[in-house]
Amino acid sequence: MDIKNQLAIISGGASGLGEATARQIASQGGKVAVLDFNEDKAASVAQDTGGFAVKCDVTQADAVESCVDRVCDHFGQAPRIAISCAGIADAARIVGRDGNTSIPVFQKVIEVNLFGTYNLMTYAAKAMMQLDKLDTGERGVIINAASAAYEDGQLGQAAYAASKGAIASMCLPAAREFAKTGIRVMAIAPGLFHTPMMESLPDETVSKIVSNIPFPDRLGDPAEFGQLVCDIAQNAYLNGTVIRLDGAVRLPPR
C-alpha cells in the first residue's frame, strides 16, 4: 500500500525502534498514533511527527481497546498499519546461583511482550476489518517486533526468547486467519540495534557485542528498522513470515 495519508498505530512509539518507525512513516507522508506508557515522551514524538500520543499499558486488553478507539476517533479513520514495538528485556536465570527462581520475571516479560503484542494486534485488526479494501485488495497490515533472540536466545534470556518466539510463531496462523479480510501479518526479528538499552552499556561492552556482527560490523540503526516496516507496508506480497534484520549475526550463548 502507499503509506501516504495512511494511519499507523505504533506501540512503544516513544523510544527506540518504535520512535524510529513513527518518524520514518511520518517522513513518507503517513499519519502516526504513538502509544506508550511514557506519556511525556510519546507526546514529544507525536509533536515532532504531527501525530497523536496516547498513554497506553499494552498489558491491559481493555486499555488497548480504548486506545485504539481514541485513535480512530481522533483521526476519523481506522489504522491501516499497526506496529507492536512495546517490550522489555528483563533477564534472569531460570534458577539463579542463589537457588531463587525467576517466575515473576517470566510472567512480567510475557505480559508486556507477548500479551501486549497480541492485544494491539487484536484490536487493530478488529478496526481494520471495517475499512474498505484498497486497490491491492488489502485492508491493512500488522507488523510485530520479534527478536533474533527467538532463535539465538542467550543465557538468562529464557523469558525474553519465549516471548519473542511466540510472536514469531503466531505470525503465520494470524496471517492465515486474517487472509480473507485482506489483512497481512508480518514479524521482524531485529538483531543488535543502537537503542536506549545499548546506550546504557559501557563502550567496552558494546565493542565486544559489535565484534560478533559479520557485516555491517556495527549496531543496527533504528531508522533501518523503520525503513523495513515501510518496505513491508508497501509490498503487498509480504505476508505470514518473519524477517531477521541483523547483519548476519548469530548470538553466542552468553
PDB file of C-alpha atoms in Angstrom:
ATOM      1  CA  MET A   1       0.000   0.000   0.000  1.00  0.00           C
ATOM      2  CA  ASP A   2       1.003   3.591  -0.425  1.00  0.00           C
ATOM      3  CA  ILE A   3       1.864   4.874   3.061  1.00  0.00           C
ATOM      4  CA  LYS A   4       0.992   8.479   2.245  1.00  0.00           C
ATOM      5  CA  ASN A   5      -2.093   9.630   4.185  1.00  0.00           C
ATOM      6  CA  GLN A   6      -2.499   6.215   5.794  1.00  0.00           C
ATOM      7  CA  LEU A   7      -2.754   5.923   9.576  1.00  0.00           C
ATOM      8  CA  ALA A   8      -0.228   3.850  11.530  1.00  0.00           C
ATOM      9  CA  ILE A   9      -0.623   2.955  15.188  1.00  0.00           C
ATOM     10  CA  ILE A  10       2.636   2.148  16.970  1.00  0.00           C
ATOM     11  CA  SER A  11       3.022   0.730  20.461  1.00  0.00           C
ATOM     12  CA  GLY A  12       6.295   1.567  22.157  1.00  0.00           C
ATOM     13  CA  GLY A  13       6.433   4.511  19.789  1.00  0.00           C
ATOM     14  CA  ALA A  14       8.084   6.915  22.224  1.00  0.00           C
ATOM     15  CA  SER A  15      11.607   5.497  22.009  1.00  0.00           C
ATOM     16  CA  GLY A  16      13.944   3.095  20.269  1.00  0.00           C
ATOM     17  CA  LEU A  17      12.645   1.119  17.306  1.00  0.00           C
ATOM     18  CA  GLY A  18       9.092   2.370  17.769  1.00  0.00           C
ATOM     19  CA  GLU A  19      10.120   6.012  17.720  1.00  0.00           C
ATOM     20  CA  ALA A  20      12.260   5.487  14.627  1.00  0.00           C
ATOM     21  CA  THR A  21       9.320   3.786  12.940  1.00  0.00           C
ATOM     22  CA  ALA A  22       6.993   6.665  13.769  1.00  0.00           C
ATOM     23  CA  ARG A  23       9.437   9.170  12.310  1.00  0.00           C
ATOM     24  CA  GLN A  24      10.028   7.067   9.185  1.00  0.00           C
ATOM     25  CA  ILE A  25       6.323   6.682   8.471  1.00  0.00           C
ATOM     26  CA  ALA A  26       5.701  10.392   9.047  1.00  0.00           C
ATOM     27  CA  SER A  27       8.561  11.245   6.666  1.00  0.00           C
ATOM     28  CA  GLN A  28       6.727   9.310   3.959  1.00  0.00           C
ATOM     29  CA  GLY A  29       3.502  11.205   4.481  1.00  0.00           C
ATOM     30  CA  GLY A  30       1.806   8.765   6.831  1.00  0.00           C
ATOM     31  CA  LYS A  31      -0.151   9.676   9.951  1.00  0.00           C
ATOM     32  CA  VAL A  32       1.084   8.267  13.253  1.00  0.00           C
ATOM     33  CA  ALA A  33      -0.519   7.420  16.565  1.00  0.00           C
ATOM     34  CA  VAL A  34       2.130   6.954  19.248  1.00  0.00           C
ATOM     35  CA  LEU A  35       1.132   4.566  22.040  1.00  0.00           C
ATOM     36  CA  ASP A  36       3.450   4.350  25.012  1.00  0.00           C
ATOM     37  CA  PHE A  37       3.414   4.025  28.784  1.00  0.00           C
ATOM     38  CA  ASN A  38       5.664   7.102  28.937  1.00  0.00           C
ATOM     39  CA  GLU A  39       3.166   9.837  28.165  1.00  0.00           C
ATOM     40  CA  ASP A  40       5.660  12.709  28.038  1.00  0.00           C
ATOM     41  CA  LYS A  41       7.981  11.006  25.563  1.00  0.00           C
ATOM     42  CA  ALA A  42       5.036   9.902  23.450  1.00  0.00           C
ATOM     43  CA  ALA A  43       3.790  13.486  23.316  1.00  0.00           C
ATOM     44  CA  SER A  44       7.235  14.684  22.225  1.00  0.00           C
ATOM     45  CA  VAL A  45       7.419  12.199  19.346  1.00  0.00           C
ATOM     46  CA  ALA A  46       3.846  12.996  18.331  1.00  0.00           C
ATOM     47  CA  GLN A  47       4.638  16.708  18.274  1.00  0.00           C
ATOM     48  CA  ASP A  48       7.673  16.133  16.060  1.00  0.00           C
ATOM     49  CA  THR A  49       5.752  13.925  13.638  1.00  0.00           C
ATOM     50  CA  GLY A  50       2.419  15.745  13.596  1.00  0.00           C
ATOM     51  CA  GLY A  51       0.910  12.688  15.223  1.00  0.00           C
ATOM     52  CA  PHE A  52      -1.266  11.825  18.198  1.00  0.00           C
ATOM     53  CA  ALA A  53       0.012  10.497  21.524  1.00  0.00           C
ATOM     54  CA  VAL A  54      -1.892   8.133  23.792  1.00  0.00           C
ATOM     55  CA  LYS A  55      -0.692   6.765  27.120  1.00  0.00           C
ATOM     56  CA  CYS A  56      -1.203   3.015  26.992  1.00  0.00           C
ATOM     57  CA  ASP A  57      -0.462  -0.018  29.137  1.00  0.00           C
ATOM     58  CA  VAL A  58      -0.370  -2.702  26.471  1.00  0.00           C
ATOM     59  CA  THR A  59      -0.698  -5.488  29.041  1.00  0.00           C
ATOM     60  CA  GLN A  60      -4.308  -4.450  29.699  1.00  0.00           C
ATOM     61  CA  ALA A  61      -6.641  -5.541  26.904  1.00  0.00           C
ATOM     62  CA  ASP A  62      -9.359  -3.065  27.877  1.00  0.00           C
ATOM     63  CA  ALA A  63      -6.843  -0.218  27.859  1.00  0.00           C
ATOM     64  CA  VAL A  64      -5.583  -1.171  24.400  1.00  0.00           C
ATOM     65  CA  GLU A  65      -9.132  -1.359  23.059  1.00  0.00           C
ATOM     66  CA  SER A  66      -9.818   2.109  24.467  1.00  0.00           C
ATOM     67  CA  CYS A  67      -6.592   3.488  22.970  1.00  0.00           C
ATOM     68  CA  VAL A  68      -7.429   2.142  19.513  1.00  0.00           C
ATOM     69  CA  ASP A  69     -10.893   3.677  19.788  1.00  0.00           C
ATOM     70  CA  ARG A  70      -9.382   7.041  20.787  1.00  0.00           C
ATOM     71  CA  VAL A  71      -7.017   6.937  17.823  1.00  0.00           C
ATOM     72  CA  CYS A  72      -9.855   6.144  15.417  1.00  0.00           C
ATOM     73  CA  ASP A  73     -11.970   8.966  16.848  1.00  0.00           C
ATOM     74  CA  HIS A  74      -9.104  11.469  16.706  1.00  0.00           C
ATOM     75  CA  PHE A  75      -8.217  10.796  13.065  1.00  0.00           C
ATOM     76  CA  GLY A  76     -11.697   9.906  11.891  1.00  0.00           C
ATOM     77  CA  GLN A  77     -10.373   6.699  10.403  1.00  0.00           C
ATOM     78  CA  ALA A  78      -9.079   3.286  11.446  1.00  0.00           C
ATOM     79  CA  PRO A  79      -5.395   2.430  11.116  1.00  0.00           C
ATOM     80  CA  ARG A  80      -4.220   0.563   8.044  1.00  0.00           C
ATOM     81  CA  ILE A  81      -0.843  -0.165   9.666  1.00  0.00           C
ATOM     82  CA  ALA A  82      -0.239  -1.464  13.198  1.00  0.00           C
ATOM     83  CA  ILE A  83       3.232  -1.971  14.630  1.00  0.00           C
ATOM     84  CA  SER A  84       3.940  -3.527  18.020  1.00  0.00           C
ATOM     85  CA  CYS A  85       7.296  -2.382  19.388  1.00  0.00           C
ATOM     86  CA  ALA A  86       6.462  -2.150  23.103  1.00  0.00           C
ATOM     87  CA  GLY A  87       8.657  -4.548  25.014  1.00  0.00           C
ATOM     88  CA  ILE A  88      11.054  -5.196  27.866  1.00  0.00           C
ATOM     89  CA  ALA A  89      14.193  -7.328  28.044  1.00  0.00           C
ATOM     90  CA  ASP A  90      14.413  -8.219  31.737  1.00  0.00           C
ATOM     91  CA  ALA A  91      16.935 -11.038  32.091  1.00  0.00           C
ATOM     92  CA  ALA A  92      17.262 -13.717  34.755  1.00  0.00           C
ATOM     93  CA  ARG A  93      18.376 -17.318  35.076  1.00  0.00           C
ATOM     94  CA  ILE A  94      15.532 -19.796  35.424  1.00  0.00           C
ATOM     95  CA  VAL A  95      17.109 -20.910  38.697  1.00  0.00           C
ATOM     96  CA  GLY A  96      19.683 -18.449  39.961  1.00  0.00           C
ATOM     97  CA  ARG A  97      23.010 -19.300  41.550  1.00  0.00           C
ATOM     98  CA  ASP A  98      21.415 -18.500  44.885  1.00  0.00           C
ATOM     99  CA  GLY A  99      18.661 -21.005  44.225  1.00  0.00           C
ATOM    100  CA  ASN A 100      15.973 -18.400  43.674  1.00  0.00           C
ATOM    101  CA  THR A 101      13.591 -18.850  40.761  1.00  0.00           C
ATOM    102  CA  SER A 102      12.611 -16.189  38.208  1.00  0.00           C
ATOM    103  CA  ILE A 103       8.931 -16.948  37.640  1.00  0.00           C
ATOM    104  CA  PRO A 104       7.827 -13.334  38.359  1.00  0.00           C
ATOM    105  CA  VAL A 105      10.296 -12.079  35.730  1.00  0.00           C
ATOM    106  CA  PHE A 106       8.975 -14.610  33.224  1.00  0.00           C
ATOM    107  CA  GLN A 107       5.378 -13.563  33.864  1.00  0.00           C
ATOM    108  CA  LYS A 108       6.195  -9.860  33.503  1.00  0.00           C
ATOM    109  CA  VAL A 109       8.102 -10.284  30.238  1.00  0.00           C
ATOM    110  CA  ILE A 110       5.378 -12.468  28.734  1.00  0.00           C
ATOM    111  CA  GLU A 111       2.678  -9.987  29.768  1.00  0.00           C
ATOM    112  CA  VAL A 112       4.423  -6.987  28.201  1.00  0.00           C
ATOM    113  CA  ASN A 113       5.989  -8.530  25.121  1.00  0.00           C
ATOM    114  CA  LEU A 114       3.548 -11.257  24.128  1.00  0.00           C
ATOM    115  CA  PHE A 115       0.188 -10.214  25.557  1.00  0.00           C
ATOM    116  CA  GLY A 116       0.939  -6.583  24.710  1.00  0.00           C
ATOM    117  CA  THR A 117       1.555  -7.557  21.081  1.00  0.00           C
ATOM    118  CA  TYR A 118      -1.488  -9.821  20.963  1.00  0.00           C
ATOM    119  CA  ASN A 119      -3.709  -7.112  22.446  1.00  0.00           C
ATOM    120  CA  LEU A 120      -2.749  -4.486  19.873  1.00  0.00           C
ATOM    121  CA  MET A 121      -2.964  -6.979  17.014  1.00  0.00           C
ATOM    122  CA  THR A 122      -6.454  -7.971  18.141  1.00  0.00           C
ATOM    123  CA  TYR A 123      -7.976  -4.512  18.360  1.00  0.00           C
ATOM    124  CA  ALA A 124      -6.090  -3.087  15.390  1.00  0.00           C
ATOM    125  CA  ALA A 125      -7.322  -5.968  13.227  1.00  0.00           C
ATOM    126  CA  LYS A 126     -10.870  -5.503  14.502  1.00  0.00           C
ATOM    127  CA  ALA A 127     -10.737  -1.839  13.460  1.00  0.00           C
ATOM    128  CA  MET A 128      -9.112  -2.619  10.095  1.00  0.00           C
ATOM    129  CA  MET A 129     -11.908  -5.040   9.239  1.00  0.00           C
ATOM    130  CA  GLN A 130     -14.291  -2.094   8.986  1.00  0.00           C
ATOM    131  CA  LEU A 131     -12.205  -0.384   6.291  1.00  0.00           C
ATOM    132  CA  ASP A 132     -12.818  -0.586   2.562  1.00  0.00           C
ATOM    133  CA  LYS A 133     -10.278  -2.609   0.624  1.00  0.00           C
ATOM    134  CA  LEU A 134      -7.559  -0.786  -1.291  1.00  0.00           C
ATOM    135  CA  ASP A 135      -6.842  -1.439  -4.965  1.00  0.00           C
ATOM    136  CA  THR A 136      -4.380  -4.134  -3.833  1.00  0.00           C
ATOM    137  CA  GLY A 137      -7.172  -5.956  -2.013  1.00  0.00           C
ATOM    138  CA  GLU A 138      -5.650  -5.034   1.339  1.00  0.00           C
ATOM    139  CA  ARG A 139      -7.394  -3.597   4.327  1.00  0.00           C
ATOM    140  CA  GLY A 140      -4.242  -3.320   6.393  1.00  0.00           C
ATOM    141  CA  VAL A 141      -1.007  -4.806   7.667  1.00  0.00           C
ATOM    142  CA  ILE A 142       0.121  -5.770  11.151  1.00  0.00           C
ATOM    143  CA  ILE A 143       3.849  -5.856  11.876  1.00  0.00           C
ATOM    144  CA  ASN A 144       5.062  -7.304  15.168  1.00  0.00           C
ATOM    145  CA  ALA A 145       8.555  -6.995  16.632  1.00  0.00           C
ATOM    146  CA  ALA A 146      10.106 -10.341  17.461  1.00  0.00           C
ATOM    147  CA  SER A 147      13.869 -10.590  18.050  1.00  0.00           C
ATOM    148  CA  ALA A 148      16.877 -12.557  16.851  1.00  0.00           C
ATOM    149  CA  ALA A 149      16.771 -13.972  20.387  1.00  0.00           C
ATOM    150  CA  TYR A 150      13.761 -16.063  19.394  1.00  0.00           C
ATOM    151  CA  GLU A 151      16.264 -18.318  17.596  1.00  0.00           C
ATOM    152  CA  ASP A 152      19.505 -17.402  19.387  1.00  0.00           C
ATOM    153  CA  GLY A 153      18.383 -16.767  22.956  1.00  0.00           C
ATOM    154  CA  GLN A 154      21.311 -16.223  25.290  1.00  0.00           C
ATOM    155  CA  LEU A 155      21.837 -17.346  28.859  1.00  0.00           C
ATOM    156  CA  GLY A 156      19.373 -15.508  31.078  1.00  0.00           C
ATOM    157  CA  GLN A 157      17.023 -14.782  28.167  1.00  0.00           C
ATOM    158  CA  ALA A 158      14.572 -17.668  28.602  1.00  0.00           C
ATOM    159  CA  ALA A 159      11.668 -15.276  29.255  1.00  0.00           C
ATOM    160  CA  TYR A 160      12.615 -12.830  26.508  1.00  0.00           C
ATOM    161  CA  ALA A 161      13.279 -15.584  23.947  1.00  0.00           C
ATOM    162  CA  ALA A 162       9.994 -17.285  24.843  1.00  0.00           C
ATOM    163  CA  SER A 163       8.032 -14.067  24.375  1.00  0.00           C
ATOM    164  CA  LYS A 164       9.661 -13.252  21.057  1.00  0.00           C
ATOM    165  CA  GLY A 165       9.448 -16.854  19.878  1.00  0.00           C
ATOM    166  CA  ALA A 166       5.713 -16.786  20.484  1.00  0.00           C
ATOM    167  CA  ILE A 167       5.403 -13.565  18.479  1.00  0.00           C
ATOM    168  CA  ALA A 168       7.255 -15.219  15.608  1.00  0.00           C
ATOM    169  CA  SER A 169       5.188 -18.408  15.877  1.00  0.00           C
ATOM    170  CA  MET A 170       1.815 -16.689  15.766  1.00  0.00           C
ATOM    171  CA  CYS A 171       2.708 -14.720  12.624  1.00  0.00           C
ATOM    172  CA  LEU A 172       1.641 -17.406  10.127  1.00  0.00           C
ATOM    173  CA  PRO A 173      -1.578 -18.557  11.842  1.00  0.00           C
ATOM    174  CA  ALA A 174      -2.612 -14.923  12.293  1.00  0.00           C
ATOM    175  CA  ALA A 175      -1.895 -14.207   8.619  1.00  0.00           C
ATOM    176  CA  ARG A 176      -3.962 -17.223   7.631  1.00  0.00           C
ATOM    177  CA  GLU A 177      -6.830 -16.161   9.851  1.00  0.00           C
ATOM    178  CA  PHE A 178      -6.931 -12.609   8.507  1.00  0.00           C
ATOM    179  CA  ALA A 179      -6.304 -13.508   4.864  1.00  0.00           C
ATOM    180  CA  LYS A 180      -9.979 -13.445   3.873  1.00  0.00           C
ATOM    181  CA  THR A 181     -10.336  -9.934   5.265  1.00  0.00           C
ATOM    182  CA  GLY A 182      -7.294  -8.614   3.385  1.00  0.00           C
ATOM    183  CA  ILE A 183      -5.110  -8.033   6.447  1.00  0.00           C
ATOM    184  CA  ARG A 184      -1.489  -9.126   6.286  1.00  0.00           C
ATOM    185  CA  VAL A 185       0.615 -10.101   9.314  1.00  0.00           C
ATOM    186  CA  MET A 186       4.399  -9.935   9.402  1.00  0.00           C
ATOM    187  CA  ALA A 187       7.106 -10.042  12.056  1.00  0.00           C
ATOM    188  CA  ILE A 188      10.567  -8.509  12.155  1.00  0.00           C
ATOM    189  CA  ALA A 189      13.305 -10.124  14.253  1.00  0.00           C
ATOM    190  CA  PRO A 190      15.891  -7.395  14.833  1.00  0.00           C
ATOM    191  CA  GLY A 191      19.383  -8.206  15.987  1.00  0.00           C
ATOM    192  CA  LEU A 192      21.547  -5.756  17.913  1.00  0.00           C
ATOM    193  CA  PHE A 193      20.411  -2.165  17.481  1.00  0.00           C
ATOM    194  CA  HIS A 194      21.535   1.197  18.782  1.00  0.00           C
ATOM    195  CA  THR A 195      18.661   1.716  21.202  1.00  0.00           C
ATOM    196  CA  PRO A 196      18.482   3.307  24.670  1.00  0.00           C
ATOM    197  CA  MET A 197      19.252  -0.091  26.201  1.00  0.00           C
ATOM    198  CA  MET A 198      22.544  -0.270  24.299  1.00  0.00           C
ATOM    199  CA  GLU A 199      23.379   3.345  25.093  1.00  0.00           C
ATOM    200  CA  SER A 200      23.407   2.477  28.791  1.00  0.00           C
ATOM    201  CA  LEU A 201      26.193  -0.091  28.336  1.00  0.00           C
ATOM    202  CA  PRO A 202      29.933   0.686  28.672  1.00  0.00           C
ATOM    203  CA  ASP A 203      31.825   1.262  25.413  1.00  0.00           C
ATOM    204  CA  GLU A 204      33.915  -1.854  26.032  1.00  0.00           C
ATOM    205  CA  THR A 205      30.787  -4.000  26.284  1.00  0.00           C
ATOM    206  CA  VAL A 206      29.315  -2.508  23.126  1.00  0.00           C
ATOM    207  CA  SER A 207      32.582  -3.118  21.241  1.00  0.00           C
ATOM    208  CA  LYS A 208      32.505  -6.770  22.286  1.00  0.00           C
ATOM    209  CA  ILE A 209      28.908  -7.065  21.109  1.00  0.00           C
ATOM    210  CA  VAL A 210      29.693  -5.427  17.747  1.00  0.00           C
ATOM    211  CA  SER A 211      32.627  -7.786  17.182  1.00  0.00           C
ATOM    212  CA  ASN A 212      30.140 -10.628  16.710  1.00  0.00           C
ATOM    213  CA  ILE A 213      28.286  -8.878  13.860  1.00  0.00           C
ATOM    214  CA  PRO A 214      29.648 -10.001  10.441  1.00  0.00           C
ATOM    215  CA  PHE A 215      28.502  -7.153   8.179  1.00  0.00           C
ATOM    216  CA  PRO A 216      27.878  -4.330   8.521  1.00  0.00           C
ATOM    217  CA  ASP A 217      30.075  -4.585  11.633  1.00  0.00           C
ATOM    218  CA  ARG A 218      28.093  -2.112  13.696  1.00  0.00           C
ATOM    219  CA  LEU A 219      24.909  -1.881  15.674  1.00  0.00           C
ATOM    220  CA  GLY A 220      21.766  -1.505  13.613  1.00  0.00           C
ATOM    221  CA  ASP A 221      20.350   1.969  13.145  1.00  0.00           C
ATOM    222  CA  PRO A 222      16.740   2.143  14.404  1.00  0.00           C
ATOM    223  CA  ALA A 223      15.920   4.012  11.174  1.00  0.00           C
ATOM    224  CA  GLU A 224      16.747   0.780   9.318  1.00  0.00           C
ATOM    225  CA  PHE A 225      14.045  -0.993  11.301  1.00  0.00           C
ATOM    226  CA  GLY A 226      11.614   1.798  10.415  1.00  0.00           C
ATOM    227  CA  GLN A 227      12.638   1.502   6.774  1.00  0.00           C
ATOM    228  CA  LEU A 228      11.840  -2.220   6.781  1.00  0.00           C
ATOM    229  CA  VAL A 229       8.430  -1.517   8.327  1.00  0.00           C
ATOM    230  CA  CYS A 230       7.704   0.841   5.434  1.00  0.00           C
ATOM    231  CA  ASP A 231       9.004  -1.692   2.903  1.00  0.00           C
ATOM    232  CA  ILE A 232       6.668  -4.339   4.332  1.00  0.00           C
ATOM    233  CA  ALA A 233       3.713  -1.967   4.261  1.00  0.00           C
ATOM    234  CA  GLN A 234       4.395  -1.105   0.635  1.00  0.00           C
ATOM    235  CA  ASN A 235       4.901  -4.676  -0.601  1.00  0.00           C
ATOM    236  CA  ALA A 236       1.519  -6.432  -0.669  1.00  0.00           C
ATOM    237  CA  TYR A 237       3.044  -9.873  -1.274  1.00  0.00           C
ATOM    238  CA  LEU A 238       4.891  -9.952   2.052  1.00  0.00           C
ATOM    239  CA  ASN A 239       2.719 -11.940   4.412  1.00  0.00           C
ATOM    240  CA  GLY A 240       2.918 -14.562   7.133  1.00  0.00           C
ATOM    241  CA  THR A 241       6.663 -14.660   7.697  1.00  0.00           C
ATOM    242  CA  VAL A 242       9.443 -13.424   9.971  1.00  0.00           C
ATOM    243  CA  ILE A 243      12.299 -11.317   8.589  1.00  0.00           C
ATOM    244  CA  ARG A 244      15.578 -11.221  10.514  1.00  0.00           C
ATOM    245  CA  LEU A 245      17.226  -7.804  10.396  1.00  0.00           C
ATOM    246  CA  ASP A 246      20.580  -8.461  11.984  1.00  0.00           C
ATOM    247  CA  GLY A 247      23.682  -8.041   9.800  1.00  0.00           C
ATOM    248  CA  ALA A 248      24.019 -11.865   9.734  1.00  0.00           C
ATOM    249  CA  VAL A 249      24.721 -12.040  13.467  1.00  0.00           C
ATOM    250  CA  ARG A 250      24.058 -15.234  15.407  1.00  0.00           C
ATOM    251  CA  LEU A 251      24.081 -14.551  19.102  1.00  0.00           C
ATOM    252  CA  PRO A 252      26.597 -16.553  21.180  1.00  0.00           C
ATOM    253  CA  PRO A 253      25.467 -18.455  24.285  1.00  0.00           C
ATOM    254  CA  ARG A 254      26.326 -15.529  26.567  1.00  0.00           C
TER     255      ARG A 254
END
